Tab-separated table of C-alpha atoms in Angstrom:
chain	number	residue	atom	x	y	z
A	1	UNK	CA	3.865	-258.990	19.447
A	2	UNK	CA	3.695	-260.984	16.582
A	3	UNK	CA	0.728	-262.120	14.479
A	4	UNK	CA	0.539	-265.453	13.081
A	5	UNK	CA	-1.390	-266.380	9.443
A	6	UNK	CA	-2.043	-269.877	8.426
A	7	UNK	CA	-0.555	-270.101	4.741
A	8	UNK	CA	-3.105	-269.169	1.376
A	9	UNK	CA	-2.485	-271.080	-2.249
A	10	UNK	CA	-0.884	-268.259	-3.742
A	11	UNK	CA	1.535	-267.171	-1.216
A	12	UNK	CA	4.134	-269.511	-2.216
A	13	UNK	CA	6.036	-266.527	-4.377
A	14	UNK	CA	8.540	-266.962	-1.706
A	15	UNK	CA	11.160	-269.500	-2.017
A	16	UNK	CA	11.997	-271.356	1.333
A	17	UNK	CA	15.753	-271.667	-0.411
A	18	UNK	CA	15.705	-267.271	-0.147
A	19	UNK	CA	16.565	-265.603	2.881
A	20	UNK	CA	14.745	-263.038	1.654
A	21	UNK	CA	12.212	-260.871	-1.204
A	22	UNK	CA	12.168	-257.471	-2.787
A	23	UNK	CA	9.250	-256.018	-5.130
A	24	UNK	CA	9.093	-252.435	-4.666
A	25	UNK	CA	7.937	-250.363	-2.932
A	26	UNK	CA	8.178	-252.855	0.006
A	27	UNK	CA	11.432	-254.607	0.964
A	28	UNK	CA	10.409	-258.162	3.615
A	29	UNK	CA	12.964	-260.879	4.684
A	30	UNK	CA	12.239	-264.464	6.228
A	31	UNK	CA	13.347	-264.724	10.005
A	32	UNK	CA	13.317	-267.268	11.933
A	33	UNK	CA	12.473	-266.817	15.690
A	34	UNK	CA	11.349	-268.773	19.109
A	35	UNK	CA	7.252	-268.895	18.830
A	36	UNK	CA	5.185	-270.597	21.340
A	37	UNK	CA	3.327	-272.672	20.416
A	38	UNK	CA	5.930	-273.054	17.868
A	39	UNK	CA	5.032	-272.665	14.544
A	40	UNK	CA	2.886	-276.022	12.280
A	41	UNK	CA	5.536	-278.029	10.463
A	42	UNK	CA	6.185	-276.874	6.949
A	43	UNK	CA	5.351	-273.190	7.867
A	44	UNK	CA	7.673	-270.582	7.415
A	45	UNK	CA	7.118	-267.477	9.341
A	46	UNK	CA	7.825	-263.743	7.217
A	47	UNK	CA	7.932	-260.941	9.865
A	48	UNK	CA	7.862	-256.870	9.030
A	49	UNK	CA	9.552	-254.958	11.516
A	50	UNK	CA	8.351	-251.610	12.967
A	51	UNK	CA	11.610	-249.721	14.463
A	52	UNK	CA	11.454	-246.721	16.621
A	53	UNK	CA	14.042	-245.321	18.185
A	54	UNK	CA	13.600	-247.284	21.919
A	55	UNK	CA	12.743	-250.649	20.433
A	56	UNK	CA	11.625	-253.052	17.354
A	57	UNK	CA	8.592	-254.746	17.346
A	58	UNK	CA	7.059	-256.660	14.595
A	59	UNK	CA	4.174	-255.491	12.355
A	60	UNK	CA	2.972	-258.325	11.101
A	61	UNK	CA	4.206	-262.161	10.202
A	62	UNK	CA	2.487	-264.798	7.901
A	63	UNK	CA	3.060	-268.647	7.460
A	64	UNK	CA	4.027	-269.519	4.357
A	65	UNK	CA	7.011	-272.042	2.801
A	66	UNK	CA	9.180	-275.090	5.207
A	67	UNK	CA	11.535	-272.612	6.616
A	68	UNK	CA	15.203	-272.846	5.719
A	69	UNK	CA	17.682	-273.641	8.048
A	70	UNK	CA	18.622	-270.955	10.582
A	71	UNK	CA	21.148	-268.569	10.102
A	72	UNK	CA	23.868	-268.648	12.674
A	73	UNK	CA	25.248	-265.404	12.421
A	74	UNK	CA	21.510	-263.086	11.903
A	75	UNK	CA	22.196	-259.365	13.856
A	76	UNK	CA	19.823	-258.007	15.793
A	77	UNK	CA	20.211	-254.849	13.593
A	78	UNK	CA	19.152	-256.131	10.243
A	79	UNK	CA	15.418	-256.531	11.477
A	80	UNK	CA	14.917	-252.859	12.334
A	81	UNK	CA	15.958	-252.233	8.772
A	82	UNK	CA	13.591	-253.304	6.988
A	83	UNK	CA	10.663	-251.230	7.871
A	84	UNK	CA	13.119	-248.160	7.722
A	85	UNK	CA	14.125	-249.562	3.983
A	86	UNK	CA	10.022	-249.579	3.207
A	87	UNK	CA	9.335	-246.183	4.755
A	88	UNK	CA	12.128	-245.072	2.341
A	89	UNK	CA	10.879	-246.747	-0.070
A	90	UNK	CA	7.617	-245.017	0.257
A	91	UNK	CA	8.777	-242.140	0.481
A	92	UNK	CA	10.557	-241.882	-2.950
A	93	UNK	CA	8.203	-243.338	-4.972
A	94	UNK	CA	5.445	-240.698	-3.627
A	95	UNK	CA	7.745	-237.817	-4.655
A	96	UNK	CA	8.132	-239.346	-7.627
A	97	UNK	CA	4.285	-238.589	-8.481
A	98	UNK	CA	4.589	-235.670	-6.123
A	99	UNK	CA	6.885	-234.012	-9.007
A	100	UNK	CA	5.306	-235.525	-12.008
A	101	UNK	CA	1.722	-234.253	-10.948
A	102	UNK	CA	3.965	-230.728	-9.792
A	103	UNK	CA	5.343	-230.769	-13.641
A	104	UNK	CA	1.883	-231.316	-16.231
A	105	UNK	CA	0.185	-228.535	-13.284
A	106	UNK	CA	2.904	-226.062	-14.428
A	107	UNK	CA	2.581	-227.226	-17.688
A	108	UNK	CA	-1.354	-226.851	-17.744
A	109	UNK	CA	-1.317	-223.476	-16.535
A	110	UNK	CA	1.824	-222.042	-18.947
A	111	UNK	CA	-0.050	-223.567	-21.753
A	112	UNK	CA	-3.315	-221.654	-21.128
A	113	UNK	CA	-1.798	-218.399	-19.965
A	114	UNK	CA	-0.416	-218.379	-23.254
A	115	UNK	CA	-4.302	-219.396	-24.533
A	116	UNK	CA	-5.552	-217.284	-27.464
A	117	UNK	CA	-9.069	-215.608	-26.681
A	118	UNK	CA	-9.353	-213.426	-29.828
A	119	UNK	CA	-11.989	-215.676	-31.479
A	120	UNK	CA	-14.416	-215.899	-29.013
A	121	UNK	CA	-14.536	-212.352	-28.170
A	122	UNK	CA	-14.495	-211.443	-32.042
A	123	UNK	CA	-17.267	-214.094	-32.461
A	124	UNK	CA	-21.181	-212.455	-32.276
A	125	UNK	CA	-23.600	-214.300	-33.218
A	126	UNK	CA	-23.713	-218.519	-33.703
A	127	UNK	CA	-26.764	-219.666	-36.033
A	128	UNK	CA	-27.416	-223.709	-35.429
A	129	UNK	CA	-29.253	-225.268	-37.679
A	130	UNK	CA	-31.646	-227.688	-36.390
A	131	UNK	CA	-33.814	-228.317	-32.557
A	132	UNK	CA	-33.097	-231.875	-32.017
A	133	UNK	CA	-31.374	-232.772	-28.685
A	134	UNK	CA	-27.640	-232.775	-29.763
A	135	UNK	CA	-28.297	-229.496	-31.350
A	136	UNK	CA	-29.777	-227.904	-28.335
A	137	UNK	CA	-27.218	-229.113	-26.287
A	138	UNK	CA	-24.154	-227.466	-27.846
A	139	UNK	CA	-26.497	-224.052	-28.260
A	140	UNK	CA	-26.389	-224.169	-24.592
A	141	UNK	CA	-23.015	-224.528	-24.561
A	142	UNK	CA	-21.982	-222.353	-26.580
A	143	UNK	CA	-24.351	-219.615	-25.475
A	144	UNK	CA	-22.740	-219.879	-21.877
A	145	UNK	CA	-19.129	-218.830	-23.146
A	146	UNK	CA	-20.003	-215.848	-24.312
A	147	UNK	CA	-23.330	-213.864	-22.611
A	148	UNK	CA	-22.645	-210.868	-25.531
A	149	UNK	CA	-22.627	-213.746	-28.219
A	150	UNK	CA	-26.358	-214.281	-29.519
A	151	UNK	CA	-27.083	-217.788	-30.669
A	152	UNK	CA	-30.355	-218.293	-32.938
A	153	UNK	CA	-31.683	-221.472	-33.850
A	154	UNK	CA	-33.077	-222.605	-36.673
A	155	UNK	CA	-35.699	-224.610	-36.553
A	156	UNK	CA	-38.920	-225.865	-38.878
A	157	UNK	CA	-41.031	-226.831	-36.168
A	158	UNK	CA	-43.234	-224.031	-34.461
A	159	UNK	CA	-44.011	-225.251	-31.483
A	160	UNK	CA	-39.977	-226.031	-30.778
A	161	UNK	CA	-39.482	-222.164	-31.788
A	162	UNK	CA	-42.011	-221.004	-29.736
A	163	UNK	CA	-40.813	-222.876	-26.549
A	164	UNK	CA	-37.420	-222.032	-27.177
A	165	UNK	CA	-38.606	-217.940	-27.674
A	166	UNK	CA	-40.866	-217.918	-24.553
A	167	UNK	CA	-40.260	-220.118	-22.067
A	168	UNK	CA	-36.374	-220.563	-22.642
A	169	UNK	CA	-36.390	-224.154	-23.200
A	170	UNK	CA	-36.632	-226.499	-25.423
A	171	UNK	CA	-40.295	-229.014	-24.918
A	172	UNK	CA	-39.436	-231.476	-26.823
A	173	UNK	CA	-36.256	-232.693	-25.642
A	174	UNK	CA	-34.789	-231.201	-22.296
A	175	UNK	CA	-38.698	-229.345	-20.555
A	176	UNK	CA	-36.591	-228.989	-17.181
A	177	UNK	CA	-33.452	-227.371	-18.462
A	178	UNK	CA	-33.369	-223.523	-18.876
A	179	UNK	CA	-31.263	-222.031	-21.774
A	180	UNK	CA	-29.464	-218.915	-21.477
A	181	UNK	CA	-31.076	-216.048	-22.618
A	182	UNK	CA	-29.399	-215.602	-24.854
A	183	UNK	CA	-30.086	-218.349	-27.188
A	184	UNK	CA	-33.369	-217.247	-29.362
A	185	UNK	CA	-35.319	-219.842	-32.012
A	186	UNK	CA	-36.694	-218.879	-35.953
A	187	UNK	CA	-38.271	-220.307	-38.247
A	188	UNK	CA	-36.555	-217.564	-40.541
A	189	UNK	CA	-33.568	-218.836	-42.718
A	190	UNK	CA	-32.528	-215.418	-43.287
A	191	UNK	CA	-32.767	-213.571	-40.592
A	192	UNK	CA	-30.406	-217.074	-38.980
A	193	UNK	CA	-27.614	-216.524	-41.252
A	194	UNK	CA	-27.571	-213.044	-41.342
A	195	UNK	CA	-24.487	-211.357	-39.956
A	196	UNK	CA	-23.492	-215.289	-38.091
A	197	UNK	CA	-20.136	-216.228	-37.584
A	198	UNK	CA	-19.940	-219.657	-37.360
A	199	UNK	CA	-22.496	-222.823	-38.097
A	200	UNK	CA	-23.407	-225.203	-36.140
A	201	UNK	CA	-24.947	-228.258	-38.273
A	202	UNK	CA	-27.325	-230.324	-36.272
A	203	UNK	CA	-29.423	-231.828	-38.466
A	204	UNK	CA	-30.041	-235.023	-38.993
A	205	UNK	CA	-27.752	-236.524	-42.211
A	206	UNK	CA	-30.542	-238.293	-43.896
A	207	UNK	CA	-32.082	-234.922	-44.251
A	208	UNK	CA	-29.236	-232.184	-44.409
A	209	UNK	CA	-29.020	-232.431	-48.345
A	210	UNK	CA	-32.653	-230.940	-48.472
A	211	UNK	CA	-32.206	-228.791	-45.501
A	212	UNK	CA	-28.792	-227.125	-46.917
A	213	UNK	CA	-31.329	-226.638	-50.458
A	214	UNK	CA	-33.866	-224.892	-49.228
A	215	UNK	CA	-31.326	-222.008	-46.606
A	216	UNK	CA	-28.399	-222.112	-49.329
A	217	UNK	CA	-29.347	-218.541	-50.829
A	218	UNK	CA	-28.828	-217.022	-46.935
A	219	UNK	CA	-25.705	-218.839	-46.499
A	220	UNK	CA	-22.555	-216.941	-46.605
A	221	UNK	CA	-19.575	-218.354	-48.971
A	222	UNK	CA	-17.375	-217.334	-45.670
A	223	UNK	CA	-19.507	-218.904	-43.461
A	224	UNK	CA	-17.270	-221.885	-41.347
A	225	UNK	CA	-19.890	-224.890	-40.622
A	226	UNK	CA	-19.450	-227.105	-38.137
A	227	UNK	CA	-20.673	-230.297	-38.222
A	228	UNK	CA	-22.266	-232.762	-35.603
A	229	UNK	CA	-24.462	-235.112	-37.244
A	230	UNK	CA	-22.752	-238.275	-38.138
A	231	UNK	CA	-23.555	-241.233	-40.708
A	232	UNK	CA	-23.705	-241.854	-43.823
A	233	UNK	CA	-26.300	-240.407	-46.738
A	234	UNK	CA	-28.212	-243.850	-47.601
A	235	UNK	CA	-28.206	-243.727	-51.413
A	236	UNK	CA	-24.659	-241.388	-52.075
A	237	UNK	CA	-22.766	-243.361	-49.207
A	238	UNK	CA	-21.470	-239.218	-49.023
A	239	UNK	CA	-20.250	-237.827	-45.914
A	240	UNK	CA	-21.487	-234.778	-44.556
A	241	UNK	CA	-17.926	-233.026	-45.517
A	242	UNK	CA	-18.582	-233.740	-49.288
A	243	UNK	CA	-22.993	-233.286	-48.329
A	244	UNK	CA	-22.687	-229.922	-47.378
A	245	UNK	CA	-19.927	-228.337	-50.102
A	246	UNK	CA	-21.662	-229.887	-52.512
A	247	UNK	CA	-25.318	-229.296	-51.349
A	248	UNK	CA	-24.381	-225.186	-51.190
A	249	UNK	CA	-22.726	-225.563	-54.248
A	250	UNK	CA	-19.155	-224.323	-52.947
A	251	UNK	CA	-16.069	-227.081	-52.749
A	252	UNK	CA	-14.436	-224.261	-50.180
A	253	UNK	CA	-17.124	-224.162	-47.637
A	254	UNK	CA	-14.714	-223.942	-44.640
A	255	UNK	CA	-15.800	-227.199	-42.981
A	256	UNK	CA	-14.881	-228.768	-39.048
A	257	UNK	CA	-16.528	-232.141	-38.249
A	258	UNK	CA	-17.211	-232.576	-34.374
A	259	UNK	CA	-17.153	-235.888	-32.482
A	260	UNK	CA	-16.205	-238.112	-29.812
A	261	UNK	CA	-18.247	-239.152	-26.590
A	262	UNK	CA	-21.069	-237.131	-25.914
A	263	UNK	CA	-24.659	-237.908	-24.945
A	264	UNK	CA	-26.483	-234.242	-24.959
A	265	UNK	CA	-28.043	-234.996	-21.783
A	266	UNK	CA	-24.812	-234.557	-19.984
A	267	UNK	CA	-23.591	-231.883	-21.838
A	268	UNK	CA	-26.981	-229.854	-20.594
A	269	UNK	CA	-25.869	-230.552	-17.234
A	270	UNK	CA	-22.357	-229.264	-17.840
A	271	UNK	CA	-20.373	-232.631	-16.696
A	272	UNK	CA	-16.625	-233.076	-17.964
A	273	UNK	CA	-16.929	-233.995	-21.507
A	274	UNK	CA	-13.601	-234.480	-23.993
A	275	UNK	CA	-14.501	-234.119	-28.275
A	276	UNK	CA	-12.124	-233.470	-30.957
A	277	UNK	CA	-12.593	-231.514	-34.393
A	278	UNK	CA	-11.734	-232.392	-37.304
A	279	UNK	CA	-10.488	-230.273	-40.418
A	280	UNK	CA	-7.725	-229.570	-42.883
A	281	UNK	CA	-7.301	-226.657	-41.792
A	282	UNK	CA	-5.383	-226.020	-39.304
A	283	UNK	CA	-6.043	-222.539	-38.343
A	284	UNK	CA	-9.801	-223.273	-38.998
A	285	UNK	CA	-9.991	-226.312	-36.613
A	286	UNK	CA	-7.702	-223.582	-33.480
A	287	UNK	CA	-10.271	-221.411	-34.121
A	288	UNK	CA	-13.660	-223.582	-33.582
A	289	UNK	CA	-11.079	-225.096	-29.972
A	290	UNK	CA	-11.234	-221.450	-29.059
A	291	UNK	CA	-14.520	-221.564	-29.135
A	292	UNK	CA	-16.221	-224.569	-28.332
A	293	UNK	CA	-13.240	-225.243	-25.434
A	294	UNK	CA	-14.368	-225.030	-21.625
A	295	UNK	CA	-13.442	-225.986	-18.277
A	296	UNK	CA	-16.262	-228.949	-18.945
A	297	UNK	CA	-15.183	-229.380	-22.245
A	298	UNK	CA	-12.028	-229.961	-23.529
A	299	UNK	CA	-11.776	-230.032	-27.390
A	300	UNK	CA	-8.627	-231.611	-29.343
A	301	UNK	CA	-7.598	-231.029	-32.799
A	302	UNK	CA	-6.861	-232.917	-35.466
A	303	UNK	CA	-6.479	-233.524	-39.812
A	304	UNK	CA	-8.096	-236.036	-40.221
A	305	UNK	CA	-11.543	-235.326	-41.113
A	306	UNK	CA	-11.785	-238.915	-42.452
A	307	UNK	CA	-11.233	-240.605	-39.659
A	308	UNK	CA	-13.537	-238.861	-37.284
A	309	UNK	CA	-16.574	-239.057	-39.604
A	310	UNK	CA	-16.328	-242.689	-40.940
A	311	UNK	CA	-16.169	-243.173	-37.041
A	312	UNK	CA	-18.764	-241.454	-35.894
A	313	UNK	CA	-20.993	-243.360	-38.918
A	314	UNK	CA	-20.407	-247.222	-38.326
A	315	UNK	CA	-20.356	-246.614	-34.041
A	316	UNK	CA	-23.678	-245.966	-34.800
A	317	UNK	CA	-23.879	-248.933	-36.456
A	318	UNK	CA	-22.197	-251.354	-34.049
A	319	UNK	CA	-24.204	-250.365	-31.472
A	320	UNK	CA	-27.437	-251.581	-32.884
A	321	UNK	CA	-25.013	-255.051	-32.581
A	322	UNK	CA	-24.166	-254.366	-28.969
A	323	UNK	CA	-27.848	-253.663	-28.183
A	324	UNK	CA	-28.753	-256.925	-29.790
A	325	UNK	CA	-26.285	-258.688	-27.753
A	326	UNK	CA	-27.513	-257.106	-24.502
A	327	UNK	CA	-31.363	-257.794	-25.687
A	328	UNK	CA	-30.155	-261.508	-26.657
A	329	UNK	CA	-28.835	-261.863	-22.926
A	330	UNK	CA	-26.203	-263.084	-25.175
A	331	UNK	CA	-23.825	-262.114	-21.495
A	332	UNK	CA	-20.361	-259.744	-20.980
A	333	UNK	CA	-18.361	-262.668	-23.010
A	334	UNK	CA	-19.795	-262.053	-25.897
A	335	UNK	CA	-20.882	-258.290	-25.743
A	336	UNK	CA	-16.429	-257.890	-25.500
A	337	UNK	CA	-16.125	-260.089	-28.198
A	338	UNK	CA	-18.597	-258.636	-30.756
A	339	UNK	CA	-17.382	-254.895	-29.878
A	340	UNK	CA	-13.854	-255.442	-30.154
A	341	UNK	CA	-14.626	-257.649	-33.771
A	342	UNK	CA	-16.587	-254.314	-34.533
A	343	UNK	CA	-13.922	-251.711	-33.102
A	344	UNK	CA	-11.505	-253.734	-35.945
A	345	UNK	CA	-13.850	-253.780	-39.120
A	346	UNK	CA	-14.236	-249.659	-38.580
A	347	UNK	CA	-10.120	-249.530	-38.707
A	348	UNK	CA	-9.884	-251.936	-41.834
A	349	UNK	CA	-12.882	-249.906	-43.624
A	350	UNK	CA	-11.790	-246.565	-42.206
A	351	UNK	CA	-7.778	-246.966	-42.852
A	352	UNK	CA	-8.548	-248.159	-46.225
A	353	UNK	CA	-10.179	-244.855	-47.441
A	354	UNK	CA	-7.044	-243.112	-45.864
A	355	UNK	CA	-7.889	-242.553	-42.308
A	356	UNK	CA	-5.684	-242.531	-39.517
A	357	UNK	CA	-5.315	-245.852	-37.425
A	358	UNK	CA	-4.213	-243.270	-34.601
A	359	UNK	CA	-8.084	-241.530	-35.495
A	360	UNK	CA	-9.982	-245.238	-34.836
A	361	UNK	CA	-8.461	-245.262	-31.233
A	362	UNK	CA	-8.945	-241.762	-30.336
A	363	UNK	CA	-11.871	-240.017	-29.167
A	364	UNK	CA	-13.924	-239.842	-32.027
A	365	UNK	CA	-13.038	-243.961	-33.004
A	366	UNK	CA	-13.080	-246.174	-29.494
A	367	UNK	CA	-14.495	-243.505	-26.660
A	368	UNK	CA	-17.389	-242.579	-28.868
A	369	UNK	CA	-17.707	-246.754	-29.906
A	370	UNK	CA	-17.227	-247.234	-25.649
A	371	UNK	CA	-20.160	-244.952	-24.691
A	372	UNK	CA	-22.319	-245.482	-27.607
A	373	UNK	CA	-22.124	-249.563	-27.343
A	374	UNK	CA	-22.607	-249.602	-23.825
A	375	UNK	CA	-24.639	-247.439	-22.061
A	376	UNK	CA	-28.002	-247.130	-22.123
A	377	UNK	CA	-28.637	-243.148	-23.203
A	378	UNK	CA	-27.658	-244.496	-26.399
A	379	UNK	CA	-30.668	-244.458	-28.982
A	380	UNK	CA	-28.907	-246.916	-31.190
A	381	UNK	CA	-27.809	-249.245	-28.779
A	382	UNK	CA	-31.692	-248.972	-27.208
A	383	UNK	CA	-32.847	-250.228	-31.049
A	384	UNK	CA	-30.759	-253.309	-30.451
A	385	UNK	CA	-31.732	-254.158	-27.406
A	386	UNK	CA	-35.184	-253.909	-28.510
A	387	UNK	CA	-34.838	-255.971	-31.617
A	388	UNK	CA	-32.883	-258.908	-29.561
A	389	UNK	CA	-35.755	-258.232	-27.375
A	390	UNK	CA	-38.187	-259.816	-30.337
A	391	UNK	CA	-39.705	-256.367	-30.873
A	392	UNK	CA	-40.310	-255.286	-35.079
A	393	UNK	CA	-37.806	-252.173	-36.112
A	394	UNK	CA	-41.048	-250.686	-37.514
A	395	UNK	CA	-42.400	-250.770	-33.974
A	396	UNK	CA	-39.243	-249.357	-32.431
A	397	UNK	CA	-39.091	-246.149	-34.813
A	398	UNK	CA	-42.533	-245.876	-34.225
A	399	UNK	CA	-42.031	-245.051	-30.853
A	400	UNK	CA	-39.178	-242.849	-30.822
A	401	UNK	CA	-38.722	-238.590	-30.824
A	402	UNK	CA	-35.706	-239.262	-31.884
A	403	UNK	CA	-34.044	-240.266	-35.133
A	404	UNK	CA	-31.326	-243.495	-34.808
A	405	UNK	CA	-28.830	-242.459	-37.559
A	406	UNK	CA	-26.992	-246.019	-36.783
A	407	UNK	CA	-30.923	-247.712	-38.848
A	408	UNK	CA	-30.553	-245.514	-41.698
A	409	UNK	CA	-27.016	-245.816	-41.743
A	410	UNK	CA	-26.413	-249.899	-41.926
A	411	UNK	CA	-27.291	-250.395	-45.530
A	412	UNK	CA	-25.182	-247.579	-46.843
A	413	UNK	CA	-21.929	-248.560	-44.216
A	414	UNK	CA	-22.003	-252.314	-46.238
A	415	UNK	CA	-22.202	-250.646	-49.639
A	416	UNK	CA	-18.950	-248.554	-49.131
A	417	UNK	CA	-16.958	-251.967	-47.539
A	418	UNK	CA	-17.917	-254.282	-50.840
A	419	UNK	CA	-16.302	-250.620	-52.525
A	420	UNK	CA	-13.520	-250.616	-50.600
A	421	UNK	CA	-13.248	-254.868	-50.936
A	422	UNK	CA	-13.416	-254.909	-46.592
A	423	UNK	CA	-15.214	-257.720	-45.014
A	424	UNK	CA	-17.738	-256.056	-42.336
A	425	UNK	CA	-19.041	-259.428	-40.746
A	426	UNK	CA	-20.694	-258.063	-37.617
A	427	UNK	CA	-21.955	-254.216	-39.330
A	428	UNK	CA	-23.176	-256.913	-42.554
A	429	UNK	CA	-25.330	-258.541	-40.346
A	430	UNK	CA	-27.203	-255.574	-38.205
A	431	UNK	CA	-27.693	-254.143	-41.936
A	432	UNK	CA	-29.663	-258.201	-42.485
A	433	UNK	CA	-31.063	-257.799	-39.316
A	434	UNK	CA	-32.504	-254.071	-40.294
A	435	UNK	CA	-33.462	-255.760	-43.627
A	436	UNK	CA	-35.918	-257.932	-42.117
A	437	UNK	CA	-33.871	-260.738	-43.773
A	438	UNK	CA	-32.120	-261.934	-41.040
A	439	UNK	CA	-33.637	-262.955	-37.210
A	440	UNK	CA	-30.380	-261.601	-34.254
A	441	UNK	CA	-30.735	-265.099	-33.472
A	442	UNK	CA	-29.779	-266.383	-37.124
A	443	UNK	CA	-27.814	-264.022	-37.383
A	444	UNK	CA	-25.409	-264.852	-34.098
A	445	UNK	CA	-25.230	-268.522	-35.363
A	446	UNK	CA	-23.515	-267.212	-37.995
A	447	UNK	CA	-21.298	-265.098	-37.182
A	448	UNK	CA	-20.309	-268.255	-34.785
A	449	UNK	CA	-19.714	-270.551	-37.143
A	450	UNK	CA	-17.382	-268.500	-39.142
A	451	UNK	CA	-13.607	-269.865	-39.950
A	452	UNK	CA	-11.385	-269.501	-37.340
A	453	UNK	CA	-8.571	-266.781	-38.432
A	454	UNK	CA	-5.619	-265.742	-38.000
A	455	UNK	CA	-6.408	-262.433	-35.790
A	456	UNK	CA	-5.566	-258.759	-37.752
């Protein structure tokens, strides 16, 4: 039984001068049979035959191009070989995929069997600085790694402290999420830092120096700081890798930057997440990897602290720009163009500062940029959407209960770009909008009228 299909405009890949065509994993032949009624003039019949041990049958046909002259010496057995070749090729492809996957699984199991667990085993206490959404999410995650571990959150808000200790939840940010029993909170810095093995720093960048100055006397010189904060200090242009040791007056204070595409809410819901830890000390980076990695959280390591921190700071500014495009309803084309340009600007500056370009294309760069620019949970993107919709910055910030780091970082980014002589049109436009010196509409007009240049 044969099925005749009318030709389509996209079917011209088969030449009328060819009697066969092959494209892995399938092979087909042009065959010529007597059809009743005969095919329309200017058509070729493409048949794929199915063969069993008893008979040969047509699986499908398609009319494509004008037929070549009939072959006089066509062997009947060649028709049956078509489906055999298709089946054989498919089985080969499936085998290759299966073998590749099995190798990956074996490699993974081998490494997991050799993975060290000594860091987690000997960690008895982790202090978390700050009671915001991300600090709370990471406190919950770390506490879940080991029930015997004490996770103590140092907060300034007495209500958050009471909510965590009495109701086992952060009533301000996650009222519907129960925290592990081993998460506690305090406003007493001395008690929080006492006997701590690691410190997770989750205080917003602009408030970090003053926070650390108040607790510096209780910090042990060898206590590793894992920074969760992203941004640049407005007046000094400092990154967290500079703020923490300088404020604590200890240039050797162990430091690790944690970054990557990660919304606090999804961490609280135990959804799969991947992040990266950066430290000049490879041993310390591996230790933090052991501490944090779990079934739901993958942790990669790198020594490129500058790249991770700069990408984490600048992506917040770019997210505001993406939000503005959304708020102005400029469409998908402009959104893609803007984010691509912003990625280039981040790469230009970070590499000038000594970062690796591979870092910018990794989790802490492209990964975090995509999440922050395209997803509505992003605080910075939300600021941009509302700016593009016509709201004032003061009204926007006054209605938010969380910090949008990109607002404060924008000015610092441009100062840093001038320092390293890097042109950053998109991020500069965001800074001008935030300073109320440029409207979103005017910014779009100016950016679209920049000189046409070679892409770099």
